[in-house]
Amino acid sequence: MPFRILTFCGSLRAASSNLALLSAAERLAPDGLVLNRYDRIGDLPHFVPDLDITDHLPEIVIDLREQVARADGLLFAVPEYMHALPGSFKNTLDWMVGCQKFPGKPVALAHVTSRHAFAPVQLEEILRTMSAEIVSEAGFSLGLTSNAITPEMICTDASLAAIVTRHLDRYQTWLSRECD
Ligand SMILES: Cc1cc2nc3c(=O)[nH]c(=O)nc-3n(C[C@H](O)[C@H](O)[C@H](O)COP(=O)(O)O)c2cc1C
């Protein structure tokens, strides 16, 4: 059985470069990984602890937590806004905290650019606070300086495609070693 990786794009922009990265990763994934994107970030309600009550959880939050629980690992591609995480993505993390299966969940971080100096550090700190298992050898940056990219551009550029496949291979190897 292939490992199931649930991916999250931290940008809601239609032509998002982070979305392009994840779409390319879906196409380039090795046979041992199946990548599926969580695409309801923009529909989640604002996190309110009062709503986070077992009997009255919004259906969309139950679905998010079930998808996270079922996944063997997560893959995040998130941009930086005002030296921080995009609010909608932070909101998603706030809702994920209540997922009983989140602690110890493997998470890899993919970046389009290495220019973001703040958000990646904050994201790692938040994930450590949430007791995620950050799989550092599976994390990578494409090192691009423009966000005008498409999945096709990544898949057809030999060096970019190699970065993606090499790190997905490492994620698969890590999961095979740690989760069997
Ligand atoms: C409101 C706003 C604030 C931003 N703030 C930063 C920032 O603080 N640091 C940075 O490196 N880029 C910043 N950017 C640039 C975005 O990170 C960049 O456009 C990124 O490609 C957006 O991701 P996407 O292509 O997936 O939509 C900002 C962009 C916007 C729209």
Short mmCIF file of N, CA and C and ligand atoms in Angstrom, two decimals:
data_model
loop_
_atom_site.label_atom_id
_atom_site.label_comp_id
_atom_site.label_asym_id
_atom_site.label_seq_id
_atom_site.Cartn_x
_atom_site.Cartn_y
_atom_site.Cartn_z
N MET A 1 0.84 -1.21 0.00
CA MET A 1 0.00 0.00 0.00
C MET A 1 0.87 1.25 0.00
N PRO A 2 0.60 2.20 -0.91
CA PRO A 2 1.38 3.44 -0.88
C PRO A 2 1.05 4.26 0.37
N PHE A 3 2.00 5.08 0.79
CA PHE A 3 1.74 6.00 1.89
C PHE A 3 0.87 7.16 1.39
N ARG A 4 -0.07 7.58 2.23
CA ARG A 4 -0.98 8.67 1.86
C ARG A 4 -0.47 9.99 2.44
N ILE A 5 -0.16 10.92 1.54
CA ILE A 5 0.33 12.24 1.96
C ILE A 5 -0.76 13.27 1.69
N LEU A 6 -1.18 13.96 2.74
CA LEU A 6 -2.16 15.03 2.59
C LEU A 6 -1.40 16.35 2.47
N THR A 7 -1.66 17.08 1.38
CA THR A 7 -0.91 18.31 1.13
C THR A 7 -1.77 19.53 1.42
N PHE A 8 -1.11 20.59 1.86
CA PHE A 8 -1.79 21.85 2.19
C PHE A 8 -1.05 22.99 1.50
N CYS A 9 -1.80 23.78 0.72
CA CYS A 9 -1.24 24.98 0.12
C CYS A 9 -1.65 26.18 0.98
N GLY A 10 -0.65 26.93 1.45
CA GLY A 10 -0.94 28.06 2.32
C GLY A 10 -1.39 29.31 1.60
N SER A 11 -1.50 29.25 0.29
CA SER A 11 -1.96 30.42 -0.48
C SER A 11 -3.30 30.10 -1.12
N LEU A 12 -4.21 31.04 -1.09
CA LEU A 12 -5.52 30.87 -1.75
C LEU A 12 -5.52 31.55 -3.12
N ARG A 13 -4.39 32.07 -3.57
CA ARG A 13 -4.30 32.76 -4.86
C ARG A 13 -4.48 31.75 -5.99
N ALA A 14 -5.29 32.12 -6.99
CA ALA A 14 -5.60 31.19 -8.08
C ALA A 14 -4.32 30.72 -8.78
N ALA A 15 -3.40 31.65 -9.04
CA ALA A 15 -2.17 31.29 -9.75
C ALA A 15 -1.01 31.05 -8.79
N SER A 16 -1.33 30.53 -7.62
CA SER A 16 -0.33 30.34 -6.56
C SER A 16 0.86 29.50 -7.00
N SER A 17 2.06 29.99 -6.68
CA SER A 17 3.26 29.21 -6.97
C SER A 17 3.37 28.01 -6.03
N ASN A 18 2.87 28.17 -4.81
CA ASN A 18 2.89 27.04 -3.87
C ASN A 18 1.95 25.93 -4.33
N LEU A 19 0.82 26.35 -4.91
CA LEU A 19 -0.10 25.35 -5.48
C LEU A 19 0.55 24.66 -6.67
N ALA A 20 1.27 25.44 -7.48
CA ALA A 20 1.98 24.84 -8.63
C ALA A 20 2.99 23.80 -8.14
N LEU A 21 3.69 24.14 -7.07
CA LEU A 21 4.67 23.19 -6.51
C LEU A 21 3.98 21.89 -6.09
N LEU A 22 2.86 22.01 -5.39
CA LEU A 22 2.17 20.81 -4.91
C LEU A 22 1.58 20.01 -6.07
N SER A 23 1.07 20.71 -7.08
CA SER A 23 0.53 20.00 -8.25
C SER A 23 1.64 19.24 -8.97
N ALA A 24 2.81 19.88 -9.08
CA ALA A 24 3.95 19.18 -9.69
C ALA A 24 4.35 17.97 -8.85
N ALA A 25 4.34 18.14 -7.53
CA ALA A 25 4.71 17.03 -6.65
C ALA A 25 3.74 15.86 -6.81
N GLU A 26 2.44 16.17 -6.98
CA GLU A 26 1.46 15.09 -7.21
C GLU A 26 1.86 14.28 -8.44
N ARG A 27 2.28 14.99 -9.49
CA ARG A 27 2.62 14.30 -10.75
C ARG A 27 3.94 13.55 -10.65
N LEU A 28 4.88 14.07 -9.85
CA LEU A 28 6.22 13.50 -9.80
C LEU A 28 6.39 12.47 -8.69
N ALA A 29 5.35 12.26 -7.90
CA ALA A 29 5.48 11.38 -6.73
C ALA A 29 5.86 9.96 -7.14
N PRO A 30 6.72 9.33 -6.35
CA PRO A 30 7.07 7.92 -6.62
C PRO A 30 5.84 7.04 -6.37
N ASP A 31 5.91 5.80 -6.88
CA ASP A 31 4.76 4.89 -6.76
C ASP A 31 4.37 4.66 -5.29
N GLY A 32 5.32 4.78 -4.41
CA GLY A 32 5.04 4.49 -3.01
C GLY A 32 4.36 5.60 -2.25
N LEU A 33 4.10 6.75 -2.91
CA LEU A 33 3.42 7.87 -2.24
C LEU A 33 2.21 8.29 -3.08
N VAL A 34 1.09 8.52 -2.42
CA VAL A 34 -0.07 9.12 -3.09
C VAL A 34 -0.35 10.46 -2.43
N LEU A 35 -0.28 11.53 -3.22
CA LEU A 35 -0.50 12.88 -2.68
C LEU A 35 -1.91 13.34 -3.00
N ASN A 36 -2.64 13.77 -1.97
CA ASN A 36 -3.96 14.36 -2.15
C ASN A 36 -4.00 15.70 -1.44
N ARG A 37 -4.59 16.68 -2.10
CA ARG A 37 -4.59 18.03 -1.54
C ARG A 37 -5.84 18.29 -0.71
N TYR A 38 -5.65 18.88 0.47
CA TYR A 38 -6.77 19.40 1.24
C TYR A 38 -7.11 20.76 0.66
N ASP A 39 -8.33 20.92 0.15
CA ASP A 39 -8.63 22.14 -0.62
C ASP A 39 -9.76 22.97 0.00
N ARG A 40 -9.96 22.83 1.33
CA ARG A 40 -11.07 23.57 1.96
C ARG A 40 -10.58 24.63 2.95
N ILE A 41 -9.29 24.99 2.84
CA ILE A 41 -8.74 25.97 3.80
C ILE A 41 -9.57 27.26 3.81
N GLY A 42 -9.97 27.71 2.62
CA GLY A 42 -10.72 28.97 2.52
C GLY A 42 -12.14 28.88 3.04
N ASP A 43 -12.63 27.67 3.28
CA ASP A 43 -14.01 27.49 3.75
C ASP A 43 -14.10 27.27 5.26
N LEU A 44 -12.95 27.03 5.90
CA LEU A 44 -12.99 26.79 7.35
C LEU A 44 -13.47 28.04 8.08
N PRO A 45 -14.28 27.88 9.13
CA PRO A 45 -14.66 29.06 9.93
C PRO A 45 -13.44 29.57 10.69
N HIS A 46 -13.51 30.83 11.13
CA HIS A 46 -12.46 31.32 12.00
C HIS A 46 -12.42 30.46 13.26
N PHE A 47 -11.19 30.18 13.70
CA PHE A 47 -11.06 29.34 14.89
C PHE A 47 -11.57 30.10 16.12
N VAL A 48 -12.52 29.47 16.82
CA VAL A 48 -13.02 30.00 18.09
C VAL A 48 -13.05 28.83 19.06
N PRO A 49 -12.34 28.92 20.18
CA PRO A 49 -12.35 27.79 21.12
C PRO A 49 -13.77 27.35 21.51
N ASP A 50 -14.71 28.31 21.56
CA ASP A 50 -16.09 27.95 21.93
C ASP A 50 -16.72 26.99 20.93
N LEU A 51 -16.26 27.07 19.67
CA LEU A 51 -16.80 26.16 18.64
C LEU A 51 -16.16 24.78 18.72
N ASP A 52 -15.01 24.73 19.39
CA ASP A 52 -14.21 23.50 19.42
C ASP A 52 -14.73 22.57 20.52
N ILE A 53 -15.99 22.23 20.42
CA ILE A 53 -16.66 21.39 21.41
C ILE A 53 -17.11 20.12 20.68
N THR A 54 -16.78 18.98 21.26
CA THR A 54 -16.96 17.71 20.54
C THR A 54 -18.36 17.56 19.96
N ASP A 55 -19.38 17.92 20.71
CA ASP A 55 -20.75 17.69 20.23
C ASP A 55 -21.19 18.67 19.16
N HIS A 56 -20.52 19.80 19.04
CA HIS A 56 -20.99 20.84 18.12
C HIS A 56 -19.95 21.25 17.11
N LEU A 57 -18.98 20.37 16.85
CA LEU A 57 -17.93 20.73 15.89
C LEU A 57 -18.54 20.92 14.51
N PRO A 58 -18.17 22.00 13.80
CA PRO A 58 -18.62 22.14 12.42
C PRO A 58 -18.19 20.92 11.59
N GLU A 59 -19.05 20.51 10.67
CA GLU A 59 -18.77 19.33 9.82
C GLU A 59 -17.42 19.47 9.13
N ILE A 60 -17.11 20.66 8.66
CA ILE A 60 -15.87 20.87 7.90
C ILE A 60 -14.64 20.63 8.79
N VAL A 61 -14.77 20.90 10.08
CA VAL A 61 -13.65 20.68 11.00
C VAL A 61 -13.50 19.18 11.28
N ILE A 62 -14.63 18.50 11.42
CA ILE A 62 -14.58 17.03 11.60
C ILE A 62 -13.88 16.41 10.40
N ASP A 63 -14.27 16.87 9.21
CA ASP A 63 -13.67 16.34 7.97
C ASP A 63 -12.16 16.62 7.92
N LEU A 64 -11.76 17.84 8.27
CA LEU A 64 -10.32 18.18 8.28
C LEU A 64 -9.58 17.22 9.20
N ARG A 65 -10.09 17.05 10.41
CA ARG A 65 -9.38 16.23 11.39
C ARG A 65 -9.35 14.76 10.96
N GLU A 66 -10.43 14.30 10.32
CA GLU A 66 -10.43 12.91 9.84
C GLU A 66 -9.42 12.73 8.72
N GLN A 67 -9.34 13.71 7.82
CA GLN A 67 -8.37 13.60 6.72
C GLN A 67 -6.94 13.60 7.27
N VAL A 68 -6.68 14.46 8.25
CA VAL A 68 -5.34 14.51 8.85
C VAL A 68 -5.05 13.18 9.57
N ALA A 69 -6.04 12.67 10.30
CA ALA A 69 -5.83 11.41 11.05
C ALA A 69 -5.52 10.26 10.11
N ARG A 70 -6.20 10.22 8.95
CA ARG A 70 -6.01 9.10 8.01
C ARG A 70 -4.67 9.16 7.28
N ALA A 71 -4.10 10.37 7.16
CA ALA A 71 -2.87 10.54 6.37
C ALA A 71 -1.67 9.93 7.09
N ASP A 72 -0.78 9.32 6.30
CA ASP A 72 0.48 8.82 6.87
C ASP A 72 1.45 9.97 7.09
N GLY A 73 1.28 11.04 6.33
CA GLY A 73 2.16 12.20 6.48
C GLY A 73 1.52 13.41 5.82
N LEU A 74 2.05 14.58 6.16
CA LEU A 74 1.54 15.84 5.60
C LEU A 74 2.67 16.52 4.84
N LEU A 75 2.28 17.34 3.85
CA LEU A 75 3.25 18.15 3.11
C LEU A 75 2.67 19.55 2.99
N PHE A 76 3.40 20.54 3.52
CA PHE A 76 2.93 21.93 3.51
C PHE A 76 3.77 22.76 2.54
N ALA A 77 3.11 23.60 1.75
CA ALA A 77 3.79 24.61 0.92
C ALA A 77 3.11 25.94 1.22
N VAL A 78 3.85 26.81 1.89
CA VAL A 78 3.22 28.00 2.49
C VAL A 78 4.07 29.25 2.20
N PRO A 79 3.45 30.32 1.71
CA PRO A 79 4.23 31.54 1.50
C PRO A 79 4.31 32.40 2.77
N GLU A 80 4.99 33.51 2.65
CA GLU A 80 5.12 34.45 3.77
C GLU A 80 4.32 35.71 3.44
N TYR A 81 3.52 36.14 4.39
CA TYR A 81 2.80 37.41 4.28
C TYR A 81 3.18 38.27 5.48
N MET A 82 3.68 39.46 5.22
CA MET A 82 4.06 40.39 6.30
C MET A 82 4.89 39.69 7.38
N HIS A 83 5.92 38.99 6.92
CA HIS A 83 6.85 38.31 7.83
C HIS A 83 6.16 37.28 8.71
N ALA A 84 5.05 36.73 8.24
CA ALA A 84 4.30 35.76 9.05
C ALA A 84 3.61 34.76 8.14
N LEU A 85 2.89 33.80 8.77
CA LEU A 85 2.10 32.85 7.99
C LEU A 85 0.83 33.52 7.49
N PRO A 86 0.33 33.15 6.31
CA PRO A 86 -0.98 33.63 5.88
C PRO A 86 -2.03 33.27 6.93
N GLY A 87 -2.93 34.22 7.21
CA GLY A 87 -3.92 34.00 8.27
C GLY A 87 -4.76 32.76 8.06
N SER A 88 -5.17 32.52 6.82
CA SER A 88 -6.05 31.36 6.58
C SER A 88 -5.33 30.05 6.87
N PHE A 89 -4.03 30.02 6.62
CA PHE A 89 -3.28 28.80 6.90
C PHE A 89 -3.07 28.63 8.41
N LYS A 90 -2.77 29.73 9.10
CA LYS A 90 -2.63 29.64 10.57
C LYS A 90 -3.95 29.19 11.19
N ASN A 91 -5.06 29.68 10.63
CA ASN A 91 -6.39 29.26 11.10
C ASN A 91 -6.56 27.74 10.96
N THR A 92 -6.06 27.21 9.86
CA THR A 92 -6.15 25.76 9.62
C THR A 92 -5.34 25.01 10.68
N LEU A 93 -4.14 25.51 10.97
CA LEU A 93 -3.33 24.88 12.02
C LEU A 93 -4.04 24.94 13.37
N ASP A 94 -4.69 26.08 13.65
CA ASP A 94 -5.41 26.21 14.93
C ASP A 94 -6.48 25.12 15.06
N TRP A 95 -7.19 24.83 13.95
CA TRP A 95 -8.21 23.78 13.98
C TRP A 95 -7.57 22.39 14.07
N MET A 96 -6.39 22.23 13.50
CA MET A 96 -5.73 20.91 13.50
C MET A 96 -5.30 20.50 14.90
N VAL A 97 -5.07 21.48 15.77
CA VAL A 97 -4.58 21.16 17.11
C VAL A 97 -5.51 20.16 17.81
N GLY A 98 -6.80 20.25 17.53
CA GLY A 98 -7.76 19.36 18.19
C GLY A 98 -7.82 17.96 17.59
N CYS A 99 -7.02 17.70 16.57
CA CYS A 99 -6.99 16.36 15.97
C CYS A 99 -6.16 15.45 16.88
N GLN A 100 -6.82 14.44 17.44
CA GLN A 100 -6.14 13.56 18.41
C GLN A 100 -4.91 12.89 17.82
N LYS A 101 -4.93 12.69 16.49
CA LYS A 101 -3.83 11.96 15.83
C LYS A 101 -2.74 12.89 15.33
N PHE A 102 -2.84 14.20 15.63
CA PHE A 102 -1.81 15.10 15.11
C PHE A 102 -0.45 14.92 15.78
N PRO A 103 -0.38 14.80 17.11
CA PRO A 103 0.95 14.65 17.73
C PRO A 103 1.69 13.45 17.13
N GLY A 104 2.93 13.70 16.71
CA GLY A 104 3.73 12.66 16.10
C GLY A 104 3.51 12.51 14.60
N LYS A 105 2.59 13.30 14.04
CA LYS A 105 2.30 13.19 12.60
C LYS A 105 3.51 13.70 11.81
N PRO A 106 4.00 12.90 10.85
CA PRO A 106 5.11 13.37 10.02
C PRO A 106 4.67 14.54 9.14
N VAL A 107 5.51 15.58 9.11
CA VAL A 107 5.24 16.77 8.29
C VAL A 107 6.51 17.16 7.55
N ALA A 108 6.39 17.37 6.23
CA ALA A 108 7.51 17.90 5.44
C ALA A 108 7.12 19.27 4.92
N LEU A 109 8.12 20.15 4.81
CA LEU A 109 7.88 21.53 4.36
C LEU A 109 8.54 21.77 3.01
N ALA A 110 7.74 22.19 2.03
CA ALA A 110 8.27 22.49 0.70
C ALA A 110 8.15 23.99 0.47
N HIS A 111 9.20 24.58 -0.10
CA HIS A 111 9.22 26.03 -0.32
C HIS A 111 9.52 26.33 -1.79
N VAL A 112 8.82 27.31 -2.32
CA VAL A 112 9.10 27.77 -3.70
C VAL A 112 10.39 28.58 -3.72
N THR A 113 10.55 29.39 -2.67
CA THR A 113 11.67 30.32 -2.62
C THR A 113 12.42 30.20 -1.30
N SER A 114 13.66 30.62 -1.30
CA SER A 114 14.41 30.66 -0.04
C SER A 114 14.43 32.08 0.52
N ARG A 115 13.63 32.97 -0.09
CA ARG A 115 13.65 34.38 0.32
C ARG A 115 12.85 34.67 1.58
N HIS A 116 11.93 33.77 1.95
CA HIS A 116 11.11 34.03 3.13
C HIS A 116 11.97 33.82 4.38
N ALA A 117 12.21 34.90 5.12
CA ALA A 117 13.13 34.82 6.25
C ALA A 117 12.42 34.54 7.57
N PHE A 118 11.11 34.71 7.62
CA PHE A 118 10.39 34.65 8.90
C PHE A 118 9.38 33.51 9.00
N ALA A 119 8.49 33.41 8.00
CA ALA A 119 7.38 32.45 8.11
C ALA A 119 7.86 30.99 8.25
N PRO A 120 8.89 30.57 7.51
CA PRO A 120 9.31 29.17 7.68
C PRO A 120 9.78 28.85 9.10
N VAL A 121 10.47 29.81 9.71
CA VAL A 121 10.94 29.61 11.10
C VAL A 121 9.74 29.52 12.04
N GLN A 122 8.78 30.44 11.82
CA GLN A 122 7.58 30.42 12.68
C GLN A 122 6.80 29.12 12.50
N LEU A 123 6.70 28.66 11.26
CA LEU A 123 5.95 27.43 11.01
C LEU A 123 6.59 26.25 11.74
N GLU A 124 7.90 26.16 11.68
CA GLU A 124 8.57 25.05 12.38
C GLU A 124 8.35 25.13 13.90
N GLU A 125 8.37 26.36 14.43
CA GLU A 125 8.14 26.52 15.87
C GLU A 125 6.71 26.10 16.24
N ILE A 126 5.75 26.49 15.40
CA ILE A 126 4.35 26.11 15.65
C ILE A 126 4.21 24.59 15.59
N LEU A 127 4.84 23.98 14.58
CA LEU A 127 4.72 22.53 14.42
C LEU A 127 5.35 21.79 15.60
N ARG A 128 6.48 22.32 16.08
CA ARG A 128 7.09 21.70 17.27
C ARG A 128 6.15 21.83 18.47
N THR A 129 5.50 22.99 18.58
CA THR A 129 4.56 23.21 19.69
C THR A 129 3.38 22.25 19.60
N MET A 130 3.01 21.90 18.37
CA MET A 130 1.90 20.96 18.15
C MET A 130 2.37 19.50 18.21
N SER A 131 3.66 19.30 18.51
CA SER A 131 4.25 17.95 18.61
C SER A 131 4.21 17.19 17.30
N ALA A 132 4.35 17.92 16.18
CA ALA A 132 4.50 17.24 14.89
C ALA A 132 5.89 16.63 14.82
N GLU A 133 6.04 15.65 13.93
CA GLU A 133 7.35 15.07 13.64
C GLU A 133 7.83 15.71 12.33
N ILE A 134 8.70 16.70 12.42
CA ILE A 134 9.16 17.37 11.21
C ILE A 134 10.22 16.50 10.53
N VAL A 135 9.92 16.11 9.29
CA VAL A 135 10.84 15.23 8.54
C VAL A 135 11.77 16.15 7.73
N SER A 136 12.87 16.53 8.36
CA SER A 136 13.70 17.57 7.75
C SER A 136 14.34 17.09 6.44
N GLU A 137 14.69 15.81 6.35
CA GLU A 137 15.34 15.36 5.11
C GLU A 137 14.39 15.36 3.92
N ALA A 138 13.08 15.44 4.17
CA ALA A 138 12.11 15.49 3.07
C ALA A 138 11.73 16.92 2.73
N GLY A 139 12.20 17.90 3.51
CA GLY A 139 11.88 19.30 3.24
C GLY A 139 12.83 19.88 2.21
N PHE A 140 12.33 20.81 1.39
CA PHE A 140 13.19 21.36 0.34
C PHE A 140 12.69 22.73 -0.11
N SER A 141 13.57 23.43 -0.81
CA SER A 141 13.19 24.69 -1.47
C SER A 141 13.59 24.59 -2.94
N LEU A 142 12.73 25.10 -3.81
CA LEU A 142 13.09 25.16 -5.24
C LEU A 142 14.05 26.32 -5.50
N GLY A 143 14.15 27.24 -4.56
CA GLY A 143 15.10 28.34 -4.68
C GLY A 143 14.78 29.32 -5.79
N LEU A 144 13.49 29.47 -6.10
CA LEU A 144 13.11 30.37 -7.20
C LEU A 144 13.00 31.82 -6.71
N THR A 145 13.15 32.75 -7.64
CA THR A 145 13.02 34.16 -7.29
C THR A 145 11.75 34.78 -7.86
N SER A 146 11.01 34.03 -8.65
CA SER A 146 9.74 34.50 -9.20
C SER A 146 8.63 33.54 -8.78
N ASN A 147 7.42 34.10 -8.59
CA ASN A 147 6.29 33.22 -8.28
C ASN A 147 5.43 32.96 -9.52
N ALA A 148 5.93 33.35 -10.68
CA ALA A 148 5.20 33.12 -11.93
C ALA A 148 5.58 31.75 -12.49
N ILE A 149 5.13 30.72 -11.80
CA ILE A 149 5.49 29.36 -12.23
C ILE A 149 4.23 28.50 -12.33
N THR A 150 4.34 27.45 -13.12
CA THR A 150 3.23 26.51 -13.30
C THR A 150 3.75 25.10 -12.99
N PRO A 151 2.83 24.17 -12.78
CA PRO A 151 3.28 22.78 -12.58
C PRO A 151 4.09 22.28 -13.77
N GLU A 152 3.69 22.66 -14.98
CA GLU A 152 4.41 22.21 -16.18
C GLU A 152 5.85 22.70 -16.15
N MET A 153 6.05 23.96 -15.75
CA MET A 153 7.41 24.51 -15.72
C MET A 153 8.29 23.71 -14.76
N ILE A 154 7.72 23.29 -13.64
CA ILE A 154 8.51 22.51 -12.66
C ILE A 154 8.79 21.11 -13.21
N CYS A 155 7.74 20.49 -13.77
CA CYS A 155 7.88 19.09 -14.22
C CYS A 155 8.83 18.96 -15.41
N THR A 156 8.91 20.01 -16.24
CA THR A 156 9.73 19.91 -17.45
C THR A 156 11.13 20.49 -17.26
N ASP A 157 11.39 21.11 -16.11
CA ASP A 157 12.74 21.60 -15.80
C ASP A 157 13.46 20.49 -15.04
N ALA A 158 14.48 19.92 -15.68
CA ALA A 158 15.11 18.72 -15.11
C ALA A 158 15.63 18.96 -13.69
N SER A 159 16.22 20.13 -13.44
CA SER A 159 16.81 20.32 -12.10
C SER A 159 15.72 20.56 -11.06
N LEU A 160 14.64 21.28 -11.43
CA LEU A 160 13.55 21.49 -10.47
C LEU A 160 12.83 20.17 -10.19
N ALA A 161 12.55 19.42 -11.25
CA ALA A 161 11.85 18.13 -11.08
C ALA A 161 12.69 17.19 -10.22
N ALA A 162 14.02 17.25 -10.39
CA ALA A 162 14.91 16.37 -9.61
C ALA A 162 14.87 16.73 -8.12
N ILE A 163 14.76 18.03 -7.82
CA ILE A 163 14.66 18.43 -6.40
C ILE A 163 13.41 17.83 -5.79
N VAL A 164 12.30 17.95 -6.52
CA VAL A 164 11.02 17.44 -5.99
C VAL A 164 11.08 15.92 -5.81
N THR A 165 11.51 15.20 -6.85
CA THR A 165 11.49 13.73 -6.76
C THR A 165 12.47 13.22 -5.70
N ARG A 166 13.64 13.88 -5.60
CA ARG A 166 14.63 13.42 -4.61
C ARG A 166 14.06 13.51 -3.19
N HIS A 167 13.35 14.60 -2.92
CA HIS A 167 12.85 14.78 -1.55
C HIS A 167 11.60 13.95 -1.28
N LEU A 168 10.79 13.71 -2.32
CA LEU A 168 9.65 12.80 -2.13
C LEU A 168 10.16 11.38 -1.91
N ASP A 169 11.22 11.01 -2.62
CA ASP A 169 11.83 9.70 -2.39
C ASP A 169 12.31 9.58 -0.94
N ARG A 170 12.92 10.66 -0.46
CA ARG A 170 13.41 10.63 0.93
C ARG A 170 12.25 10.52 1.92
N TYR A 171 11.13 11.19 1.59
CA TYR A 171 9.94 11.11 2.46
C TYR A 171 9.45 9.66 2.49
N GLN A 172 9.39 9.04 1.33
CA GLN A 172 8.94 7.65 1.26
C GLN A 172 9.88 6.74 2.06
N THR A 173 11.19 6.95 1.90
CA THR A 173 12.17 6.13 2.63
C THR A 173 11.99 6.31 4.13
N TRP A 174 11.81 7.57 4.54
CA TRP A 174 11.64 7.86 5.97
C TRP A 174 10.39 7.17 6.51
N LEU A 175 9.28 7.27 5.76
CA LEU A 175 8.02 6.65 6.19
C LEU A 175 8.16 5.13 6.25
N SER A 176 8.85 4.55 5.27
CA SER A 176 9.04 3.09 5.25
C SER A 176 9.81 2.65 6.49
N ARG A 177 10.80 3.46 6.86
CA ARG A 177 11.66 3.10 8.01
C ARG A 177 10.93 3.29 9.34
N GLU A 178 10.20 4.41 9.46
CA GLU A 178 9.64 4.80 10.76
C GLU A 178 8.22 4.30 11.00
N CYS A 179 7.47 4.02 9.94
CA CYS A 179 6.03 3.77 10.13
C CYS A 179 5.60 2.35 9.82
N ASP A 180 6.54 1.45 9.44
CA ASP A 180 6.12 0.08 9.15
C ASP A 180 6.03 -0.75 10.42
C1 LIG B 1 -0.01 40.85 1.38
C2 LIG B 1 1.30 40.23 1.02
C3 LIG B 1 2.35 40.28 1.91
C4 LIG B 1 3.57 39.69 1.59
N1 LIG B 1 4.58 39.72 2.51
C5 LIG B 1 5.76 39.11 2.22
C6 LIG B 1 6.81 39.07 3.19
O1 LIG B 1 6.69 39.54 4.29
N2 LIG B 1 7.98 38.44 2.86
C7 LIG B 1 8.16 37.86 1.62
O2 LIG B 1 9.23 37.30 1.37
N3 LIG B 1 7.18 37.89 0.69
C8 LIG B 1 5.98 38.49 0.96
N4 LIG B 1 4.98 38.51 0.03
C9 LIG B 1 5.19 37.84 -1.24
C10 LIG B 1 4.54 36.45 -1.25
O3 LIG B 1 5.09 35.62 -0.27
C11 LIG B 1 4.76 35.84 -2.64
O4 LIG B 1 4.02 36.61 -3.57
C12 LIG B 1 4.36 34.39 -2.72
O5 LIG B 1 4.72 33.93 -3.99
C13 LIG B 1 2.88 34.18 -2.55
O6 LIG B 1 2.62 32.80 -2.65
P1 LIG B 1 1.79 32.19 -3.86
O7 LIG B 1 2.56 32.42 -5.13
O8 LIG B 1 1.68 30.73 -3.54
O9 LIG B 1 0.45 32.87 -3.88
C14 LIG B 1 3.76 39.08 0.33
C15 LIG B 1 2.67 39.06 -0.57
C16 LIG B 1 1.48 39.61 -0.23
C17 LIG B 1 0.32 39.53 -1.21
#
